[in-house]
Amino acid sequence: LLNLLFSLLHSVPPKITKLSDAIPDHHWCIPFSVAGNPTPHLQWFLDGEAVTEGVYIMTMIHDVTEREYHGCLQLDSPTHLNNGRYTLLAKNEYGTDQKEVEAHFMRKPWDGEEFKTHCFLIVQVYVVVGIAAVAFTGFLLMLVILKFGGNSKFGIKGPSSVISNDDDSASPLHHVSNGSNTPSSSEMGPDAVIIGMTKIPVIENPQYFRSTNSLLKTDTFVQHIKRHNIVLKRELGEGAFGKVFLAECYNLSPDHEKILVAVKTLKEASENARKDFHREAELLTNLQHEHIVTFYGVCVESDPLIMVFEYMKHGDLNKFLRAHGPDAVLMAEGQTTRPVELTQSQMLHIAQQIASGMVYLASQHFVHRDLATRNCLVGENLLVKIGDFGMSRDVYSTDYYRVGGHTMLPIRWMPPESIMYRKFTTESDVWSLGVVLWEIFTYGKQPWYQLSNNEVIECITQGRVLQRPRTCPKEVYDLMLGCWQREPHMRLNIKEIHCLLLNLAKASPVYLDILG
Ligand code: ADP
């Protein structure tokens, strides 16, 4: 009886004393305080629907003061899907209380644009009306031109000048980027596909074709190599634009009569492809760094057009990682030349070199957009260089997601903002570098290999990140997580990453001779 009296005296129905706006911290937090005795049961609703708590959304109580509970609804990397009205319902046997707060974490992709299906219908109507208006205006113009016989007295320009204006805007250098590499509205264009609730814009060209940065100088001197100085030896692989061969090149270096080179051929060069070829050659001439593959020059005497690069003995890094992983070692059981599994320190040595190349690219304001191990090359003594600025999309076609006709996106290496808003920056390159680290520490596994492309897009835009590889030290996984911060400005800086990797690599010296 005394107990009953005591609990009746101290019974307090729930009261929500605080529910405030969401604040970004390490996680997002919707702060609240609730008083009550016995301890109230808490339930959250988002736009009227009960929130199921789990690892990504959970109620956390941080502090208790005299029957008042202070805590957070903690959200790990919330997306636009988490935006809405949050209701907190507190309940115990003596009563209930509830309060509401609006939370806005991320802009919905293509907010205000033709995002929902019904909006598309409206857009289609606009397009039809637009075309009709243009046709009608054209008709009127024709009438005027016919009437005044091409006489420019009224300031009406002939069709040729209109076309030349269009030509200008079609020139790759005309779309001057705004530094941040954010697409202009004209770039958003109609080239987009819809996957689930996400609209993915189409990228027509790698960034450097449109870049105004210092790498595309007008006075670049591209070295020309004579065809008779190139002797093909064997095929090395298939690139996006043609075959890649191992060759001997004569009279290239003053110290050697001939050296081994890798030549990339450009088959069936259309006028545009030729322009791109020359632009890429200019860019490559200006990119010079110990961890960027050396570009020697071009041979354009006749078809096919050729680019000459230094030869990297062990080929692309993805193949190399797979060839030195546990599966390859197992497969080669009993053979005379068994591959040796890469050690952690060798992995760090590889990672550090790629980061060094990326520090250089960032210093040149060059956004790579397609950093992945398939685009890095391995030479002697585990020397690694970033080797490809084009699109190696034929051989590794499953690494890309086809949108529209020809465009392939490396979605598994892309951060949410590149997938959702087609925003490519040095920070999105940092995200990709995190994925490259993951590739290295999994011996070349495909990121999210267990998921389909649509599932990957869903996962990344929802804020999920790759799991820690089995052989990966905590320090390295922390680094990956630093690259995969949802907010681009929260990601680690490329210089910091290089510094951290360099220190980790120094702490565990590499025994290169293991590779043989
Ligand atoms: P593209 O840029 O035209 O798509 P890649 O750079 O992907 O061509 O080259 C295709 C393949 O050729 C690579 O996967 C690699 O195995 C080989 N390769 C390319 N460049 C070199 C090089 N400099 N040294 C050795 N092998 C190379």
XYZ file of C-alpha atoms and ligand atoms in Angstrom:
543
model
C 0.000 0.000 0.000
C 2.851 2.323 0.900
C 4.514 1.491 -2.423
C 1.333 2.297 -4.310
C 0.961 5.586 -2.431
C 4.600 6.440 -3.141
C 4.338 5.753 -6.875
C 1.018 7.659 -7.094
C 2.644 10.659 -5.395
C 5.557 10.543 -7.847
C 3.646 9.660 -11.008
C 4.138 12.245 -13.705
C 2.431 12.118 -17.106
C 4.883 12.666 -20.022
C 5.712 16.196 -21.060
C 7.902 17.043 -24.018
C 9.783 20.082 -22.763
C 11.906 20.555 -25.868
C 11.874 19.507 -29.524
C 14.103 21.625 -31.728
C 15.440 21.894 -35.270
C 17.815 19.231 -36.549
C 21.488 20.079 -36.127
C 24.350 18.608 -38.170
C 27.035 17.111 -35.996
C 29.000 13.928 -36.530
C 25.517 12.520 -37.174
C 22.423 14.638 -37.605
C 20.456 15.150 -34.374
C 16.902 16.249 -33.651
C 17.283 17.297 -29.994
C 14.504 16.704 -27.494
C 13.793 16.628 -23.732
C 10.977 14.625 -22.159
C 9.870 14.517 -18.515
C 7.716 11.754 -17.011
C 7.475 9.000 -14.463
C 7.553 6.118 -15.118
C 9.940 6.574 -18.051
C 7.824 7.467 -21.097
C 7.926 5.267 -24.148
C 9.011 7.294 -27.207
C 7.831 6.803 -30.771
C 8.743 8.953 -33.788
C 6.613 9.585 -36.866
C 7.735 11.048 -40.182
C 4.848 12.732 -41.996
C 2.440 10.603 -39.959
C 4.213 7.260 -40.593
C 5.895 5.438 -37.712
C 9.692 5.581 -38.014
C 11.368 2.180 -37.793
C 14.552 2.645 -35.822
C 17.766 0.848 -36.747
C 21.457 1.546 -37.271
C 20.784 4.612 -39.424
C 18.017 6.192 -37.324
C 17.833 5.727 -33.563
C 16.741 7.485 -30.375
C 19.685 8.230 -28.125
C 19.361 9.467 -24.519
C 22.448 11.441 -23.518
C 21.496 12.772 -20.125
C 18.894 12.280 -17.337
C 18.134 15.000 -14.782
C 15.363 14.556 -12.180
C 13.062 12.434 -14.302
C 13.782 14.493 -17.432
C 15.414 12.713 -20.358
C 17.584 14.648 -22.822
C 18.535 13.119 -26.138
C 18.489 13.072 -29.914
C 16.812 11.323 -32.727
C 20.120 10.484 -34.364
C 20.256 10.130 -38.153
C 23.261 8.750 -39.961
C 23.744 10.448 -43.372
C 20.089 11.354 -43.935
C 18.995 12.092 -47.490
C 16.103 13.971 -49.046
C 13.985 10.898 -48.256
C 14.335 11.787 -44.567
C 13.030 15.323 -45.038
C 9.627 16.059 -43.488
C 7.563 16.647 -40.371
C 8.824 14.701 -37.366
C 6.355 13.990 -34.551
C 7.550 12.764 -31.186
C 4.944 10.832 -29.171
C 5.760 10.249 -25.500
C 3.542 7.835 -23.567
C 3.298 6.275 -20.109
C 0.395 4.892 -18.108
C -0.542 8.378 -16.886
C -0.854 10.082 -20.220
C 0.660 11.061 -23.570
C 2.236 14.152 -25.071
C 3.366 14.963 -28.589
C 5.265 17.682 -30.411
C 6.298 18.293 -34.003
C 9.263 19.745 -35.826
C 10.137 20.111 -39.519
C 13.499 18.706 -40.591
C 15.248 19.324 -43.879
C 18.469 17.457 -44.513
C 19.077 17.522 -48.224
C 17.628 19.090 -51.270
C 15.605 16.656 -53.289
C 17.378 15.955 -56.595
C 16.085 18.227 -59.346
C 13.756 20.076 -57.002
C 11.723 22.474 -59.051
C 12.560 20.609 -62.223
C 10.702 18.029 -64.211
C 11.287 15.377 -61.594
C 7.964 13.657 -61.051
C 6.184 11.788 -63.800
C 3.188 14.112 -63.931
C 5.613 17.013 -64.285
C 6.993 15.322 -67.370
C 3.593 15.473 -68.994
C 3.536 19.212 -68.360
C 7.051 19.495 -69.775
C 6.007 17.586 -72.869
C 3.122 20.028 -73.357
C 5.600 22.891 -72.981
C 7.901 21.299 -75.554
C 5.073 20.923 -78.070
C 3.918 24.510 -77.458
C 7.572 25.663 -77.674
C 8.155 23.894 -80.986
C 4.923 25.328 -82.366
C 5.955 28.828 -81.233
C 9.416 28.469 -82.827
C 7.885 27.142 -86.064
C 5.397 30.015 -86.132
C 8.122 32.597 -85.479
C 10.222 30.987 -88.230
C 7.292 31.227 -90.588
C 6.803 34.919 -89.776
C 10.537 35.533 -90.248
C 10.447 33.813 -93.634
C 7.560 36.048 -94.660
C 9.476 39.152 -93.587
C 12.666 37.984 -95.371
C 10.746 37.185 -98.518
C 8.976 40.528 -98.370
C 12.160 42.545 -97.885
C 14.354 40.337 -100.114
C 17.199 39.824 -97.652
C 17.622 43.563 -97.315
C 19.157 44.050 -93.865
C 17.630 47.460 -93.439
C 15.502 46.106 -90.579
C 18.426 44.505 -88.855
C 17.204 40.974 -89.474
C 20.174 38.606 -89.596
C 20.383 35.945 -92.262
C 20.312 32.287 -91.265
C 24.068 31.851 -91.722
C 24.940 34.110 -88.822
C 22.532 32.220 -86.604
C 24.277 28.989 -87.457
C 27.710 30.376 -86.742
C 26.511 31.467 -83.307
C 25.335 27.939 -82.670
C 28.688 26.609 -83.751
C 30.347 28.732 -81.174
C 28.266 27.382 -78.381
C 28.871 23.842 -79.537
C 32.610 24.258 -79.338
C 33.910 22.335 -76.330
C 35.808 25.337 -75.063
C 32.773 27.536 -75.145
C 31.115 25.953 -72.133
C 33.457 27.680 -69.798
C 33.099 25.950 -66.514
C 32.370 28.009 -63.449
C 35.272 26.668 -61.490
C 33.175 24.432 -59.322
C 32.405 22.313 -62.337
C 28.715 22.631 -61.708
C 26.723 22.031 -64.830
C 25.151 25.027 -66.447
C 21.434 24.824 -67.060
C 22.060 24.219 -70.733
C 24.177 21.226 -69.836
C 21.343 19.687 -67.881
C 19.446 19.534 -71.148
C 17.072 16.738 -71.939
C 19.760 14.046 -71.656
C 18.725 12.299 -68.521
C 17.337 8.989 -67.436
C 15.182 8.131 -64.467
C 16.017 5.340 -62.111
C 13.610 4.792 -59.268
C 12.985 8.269 -57.956
C 16.340 9.607 -59.056
C 16.996 11.364 -62.313
C 20.529 10.810 -63.574
C 21.851 13.421 -65.965
C 23.981 12.360 -68.883
C 27.584 13.426 -69.201
C 28.662 13.885 -72.768
C 32.360 14.474 -72.364
C 35.123 14.105 -69.879
C 35.767 17.343 -68.050
C 38.966 18.261 -69.779
C 37.291 18.785 -73.125
C 35.412 21.660 -71.545
C 37.941 22.907 -69.111
C 39.435 26.346 -69.243
C 42.155 25.537 -66.773
C 45.794 26.174 -67.379
C 46.308 22.728 -68.871
C 44.834 23.713 -72.197
C 47.249 26.459 -73.158
C 47.170 27.717 -76.701
C 50.943 27.569 -77.065
C 51.407 23.933 -76.031
C 54.039 22.191 -78.090
C 53.016 18.585 -78.671
C 55.935 16.365 -79.673
C 55.477 14.686 -83.077
C 57.023 11.242 -83.597
C 57.764 9.805 -87.058
C 55.886 6.634 -87.958
C 59.055 4.825 -89.103
C 60.455 5.274 -85.581
C 57.658 3.151 -84.085
C 57.906 -0.643 -84.369
C 54.897 -2.513 -82.993
C 55.658 -5.656 -80.965
C 52.420 -7.020 -79.519
C 48.939 -6.066 -78.373
C 48.618 -4.989 -74.752
C 44.916 -4.384 -74.501
C 41.846 -2.776 -75.885
C 41.093 0.839 -75.038
C 37.893 2.783 -75.482
C 39.061 4.267 -78.774
C 41.241 1.514 -80.207
C 43.916 -1.064 -79.467
C 46.900 -0.469 -77.199
C 50.243 -1.958 -78.333
C 53.669 -2.512 -76.906
C 56.180 -0.980 -79.314
C 59.808 0.027 -79.660
C 60.373 3.679 -80.308
C 63.628 4.860 -81.916
C 65.331 8.235 -81.416
C 63.096 9.297 -78.552
C 65.620 9.554 -75.788
C 69.176 10.902 -76.241
C 70.564 8.149 -73.963
C 68.988 5.160 -75.703
C 68.701 4.207 -79.350
C 65.259 2.715 -78.682
C 62.929 2.387 -75.723
C 59.807 0.367 -75.015
C 56.602 2.390 -75.240
C 52.843 1.799 -75.135
C 51.018 3.189 -78.147
C 47.313 3.938 -78.142
C 45.639 3.951 -81.523
C 42.553 5.879 -82.506
C 40.585 3.954 -85.078
C 37.921 5.473 -87.339
C 38.617 9.049 -86.372
C 35.706 11.346 -87.153
C 36.345 15.089 -87.324
C 35.207 15.469 -83.705
C 37.262 12.514 -82.519
C 40.337 14.098 -84.156
C 39.691 17.372 -82.355
C 39.346 15.507 -79.054
C 42.536 13.596 -79.837
C 44.538 16.810 -80.316
C 43.032 18.394 -77.234
C 43.868 15.347 -75.142
C 47.432 15.390 -76.531
C 47.820 19.041 -75.480
C 46.466 18.286 -72.043
C 48.725 15.258 -71.594
C 51.757 17.288 -72.689
C 51.071 19.712 -69.849
C 50.451 17.029 -67.204
C 53.843 16.020 -65.920
C 54.425 14.353 -62.587
C 56.218 11.304 -61.226
C 52.878 9.603 -60.559
C 51.194 10.500 -63.842
C 52.098 8.269 -66.791
C 54.622 9.990 -69.097
C 53.271 11.092 -72.437
C 55.894 11.219 -75.195
C 53.901 12.573 -78.118
C 51.730 11.790 -81.111
C 52.102 10.321 -84.565
C 49.537 11.752 -86.962
C 51.205 11.138 -90.349
C 48.407 8.778 -91.377
C 45.585 6.724 -89.889
C 45.327 5.412 -87.260
C 46.289 8.361 -85.084
C 48.711 7.303 -82.366
C 49.581 8.489 -78.860
C 52.868 7.326 -77.384
C 53.220 6.694 -73.623
C 55.860 5.221 -71.371
C 55.446 1.456 -71.061
C 54.303 0.254 -67.653
C 55.409 -3.344 -67.372
C 52.675 -4.720 -65.089
C 49.694 -3.163 -66.880
C 46.636 -1.759 -65.166
C 46.392 -1.753 -61.373
C 43.074 -3.588 -61.182
C 44.427 -6.602 -63.051
C 47.599 -6.403 -60.973
C 45.678 -6.408 -57.670
C 43.597 -9.408 -58.736
C 46.723 -11.215 -59.903
C 48.255 -10.723 -56.443
C 45.188 -11.542 -54.377
C 44.262 -14.691 -52.428
C 42.176 -16.113 -55.303
C 45.057 -15.904 -57.773
C 47.414 -17.494 -55.255
C 44.944 -20.332 -54.678
C 44.376 -20.880 -58.414
C 48.101 -21.108 -59.058
C 48.570 -23.869 -56.461
C 51.144 -26.351 -57.666
C 52.440 -24.164 -60.502
C 56.114 -23.294 -60.684
C 55.727 -19.497 -60.719
C 53.217 -18.839 -57.976
C 52.139 -15.218 -57.458
C 52.693 -13.790 -54.026
C 49.893 -12.059 -52.137
C 50.358 -8.316 -51.687
C 51.245 -7.228 -48.174
C 49.595 -4.379 -46.294
C 52.666 -2.213 -46.616
C 52.725 -2.750 -50.372
C 49.072 -1.739 -50.518
C 49.892 1.433 -48.591
C 52.799 2.115 -50.932
C 50.448 1.810 -53.943
C 47.787 4.025 -52.328
C 50.290 6.697 -51.361
C 51.537 7.040 -54.939
C 48.035 7.462 -56.369
C 47.271 10.084 -53.708
C 50.463 11.890 -54.713
C 49.323 11.960 -58.356
C 45.939 13.285 -57.229
C 47.559 16.074 -55.157
C 49.263 17.139 -58.373
C 46.062 16.992 -60.451
C 44.216 19.046 -57.813
C 47.038 21.615 -57.850
C 46.453 21.926 -61.586
C 42.710 22.354 -60.964
C 42.147 19.210 -62.930
C 39.131 17.139 -61.943
C 39.669 13.545 -63.043
C 36.051 12.258 -62.769
C 37.009 8.645 -63.356
C 39.633 7.722 -60.795
C 39.649 3.935 -60.328
C 42.311 1.226 -60.184
C 41.539 0.254 -63.808
C 42.840 3.709 -64.761
C 46.148 3.360 -62.922
C 49.230 1.569 -64.235
C 51.935 -0.452 -62.508
C 55.572 -0.372 -63.563
C 58.730 -1.912 -62.199
C 59.433 -1.928 -58.445
C 55.782 -1.329 -57.652
C 55.853 2.111 -59.231
C 52.233 3.236 -59.694
C 50.983 6.071 -61.876
C 47.622 7.471 -62.836
C 47.511 6.354 -66.425
C 44.229 7.138 -68.029
C 42.209 10.285 -68.395
C 39.883 8.915 -71.019
C 37.307 6.266 -70.604
C 38.398 2.642 -70.450
C 34.839 1.558 -70.902
C 35.023 -1.362 -73.272
C 37.079 -3.785 -71.244
C 35.631 -2.802 -67.887
C 32.127 -2.167 -69.193
C 30.458 -3.633 -66.098
C 32.082 -0.916 -63.996
C 30.017 1.670 -65.838
C 26.352 2.409 -65.915
C 24.990 3.225 -69.345
C 22.718 6.250 -69.420
C 21.272 7.425 -72.685
C 22.992 6.271 -75.873
C 26.753 6.273 -75.393
C 27.301 7.705 -71.978
C 28.649 5.417 -69.321
C 28.955 6.525 -65.716
C 31.300 4.967 -63.148
C 28.532 5.178 -60.528
C 30.251 2.784 -58.104
C 33.052 5.340 -57.717
C 30.801 8.407 -57.601
C 29.619 10.391 -54.552
C 25.923 11.251 -54.056
C 26.282 14.781 -55.470
C 27.843 13.493 -58.726
C 25.097 10.902 -59.126
C 22.269 13.254 -58.224
C 23.390 16.656 -59.432
C 26.206 15.829 -61.861
C 28.572 17.842 -59.731
C 32.222 16.876 -60.230
C 34.893 18.573 -58.156
C 38.206 17.874 -56.450
C 36.056 16.710 -53.515
C 34.250 14.166 -55.700
C 37.688 12.938 -56.818
C 38.503 12.507 -53.107
C 35.424 10.280 -52.750
C 36.656 8.171 -55.684
C 40.100 7.969 -54.096
C 38.403 6.456 -51.022
C 36.865 3.838 -53.312
C 40.300 3.234 -54.879
C 41.669 2.560 -51.362
C 38.843 0.059 -50.864
C 39.719 -1.606 -54.207
C 43.361 -1.884 -53.171
C 42.554 -3.454 -49.804
C 40.147 -5.962 -51.383
C 42.676 -7.039 -54.049
C 40.684 -5.418 -56.849
C 37.099 -6.362 -56.009
C 34.375 -4.365 -57.726
C 32.800 -1.910 -55.271
C 29.275 -3.048 -54.290
C 29.844 -6.207 -56.393
C 26.837 -7.831 -54.730
C 24.453 -5.099 -55.940
C 22.923 -4.187 -59.292
C 23.504 -0.701 -60.731
C 20.071 0.503 -59.611
C 20.661 -0.809 -56.112
C 24.058 0.922 -56.019
C 22.482 4.257 -56.932
C 19.835 3.760 -54.254
C 22.472 2.826 -51.679
C 24.862 5.692 -52.373
C 22.168 8.359 -52.528
C 20.729 7.046 -49.243
C 24.096 7.533 -47.572
C 25.405 3.969 -47.291
C 29.150 3.415 -47.563
C 31.310 0.393 -48.403
C 32.206 -1.929 -45.563
C 35.678 -2.251 -44.122
C 37.634 -4.837 -46.129
C 38.791 -7.823 -44.097
C 42.494 -7.017 -44.363
C 42.146 -3.269 -43.908
C 43.671 -1.595 -40.827
C 41.403 0.724 -38.836
C 43.495 3.806 -39.698
C 42.999 3.167 -43.402
C 39.262 2.546 -43.059
C 38.969 5.798 -41.069
C 40.657 7.469 -44.023
C 38.119 5.936 -46.405
C 35.306 7.203 -44.167
C 36.953 10.640 -44.304
C 36.698 10.483 -48.109
C 33.059 9.380 -47.960
C 31.603 12.205 -45.889
C 28.299 13.103 -47.453
C 29.013 16.849 -47.453
C 31.843 17.503 -49.925
C 33.424 20.190 -47.699
C 33.533 17.727 -44.783
C 35.706 15.290 -46.752
C 39.411 15.053 -46.096
C 41.603 17.291 -48.161
C 43.687 15.501 -50.797
C 46.940 16.788 -49.256
C 45.912 15.467 -45.828
C 45.113 12.072 -47.341
C 48.477 11.906 -49.051
C 50.241 12.908 -45.856
C 48.404 10.282 -43.785
C 49.083 7.540 -46.324
C 52.723 8.533 -46.608
C 53.140 8.290 -42.823
C 51.338 4.940 -42.667
C 53.445 3.636 -45.557
C 56.663 4.869 -43.910
C 55.701 3.096 -40.694
C 55.666 -0.243 -42.535
C 58.509 -0.474 -45.068
C 57.924 -2.266 -48.355
C 59.874 -5.301 -49.431
C 59.622 -4.867 -53.146
C 61.590 -7.965 -54.120
C 58.680 -10.176 -52.983
C 57.015 -9.366 -56.283
C 59.901 -10.822 -58.228
P 41.864 3.757 -73.200
O 42.289 4.912 -72.379
O 41.958 3.992 -74.678
O 40.536 3.191 -72.791
P 43.438 2.068 -71.554
O 44.369 3.064 -70.964
O 42.333 1.587 -70.692
O 42.902 2.593 -72.935
O 44.292 0.829 -72.021
C 43.775 -0.452 -72.227
C 44.719 -1.472 -71.619
O 46.018 -1.352 -72.229
C 44.953 -1.226 -70.132
O 43.983 -1.899 -69.362
C 46.356 -1.769 -69.918
O 46.317 -3.150 -69.663
C 47.036 -1.510 -71.257
N 47.853 -0.276 -71.190
C 47.445 0.986 -71.417
N 48.448 1.863 -71.284
C 49.539 1.152 -70.953
C 50.905 1.493 -70.639
N 51.337 2.761 -70.674
N 51.742 0.494 -70.335
C 51.319 -0.790 -70.300
N 50.054 -1.182 -70.567
C 49.161 -0.227 -70.889
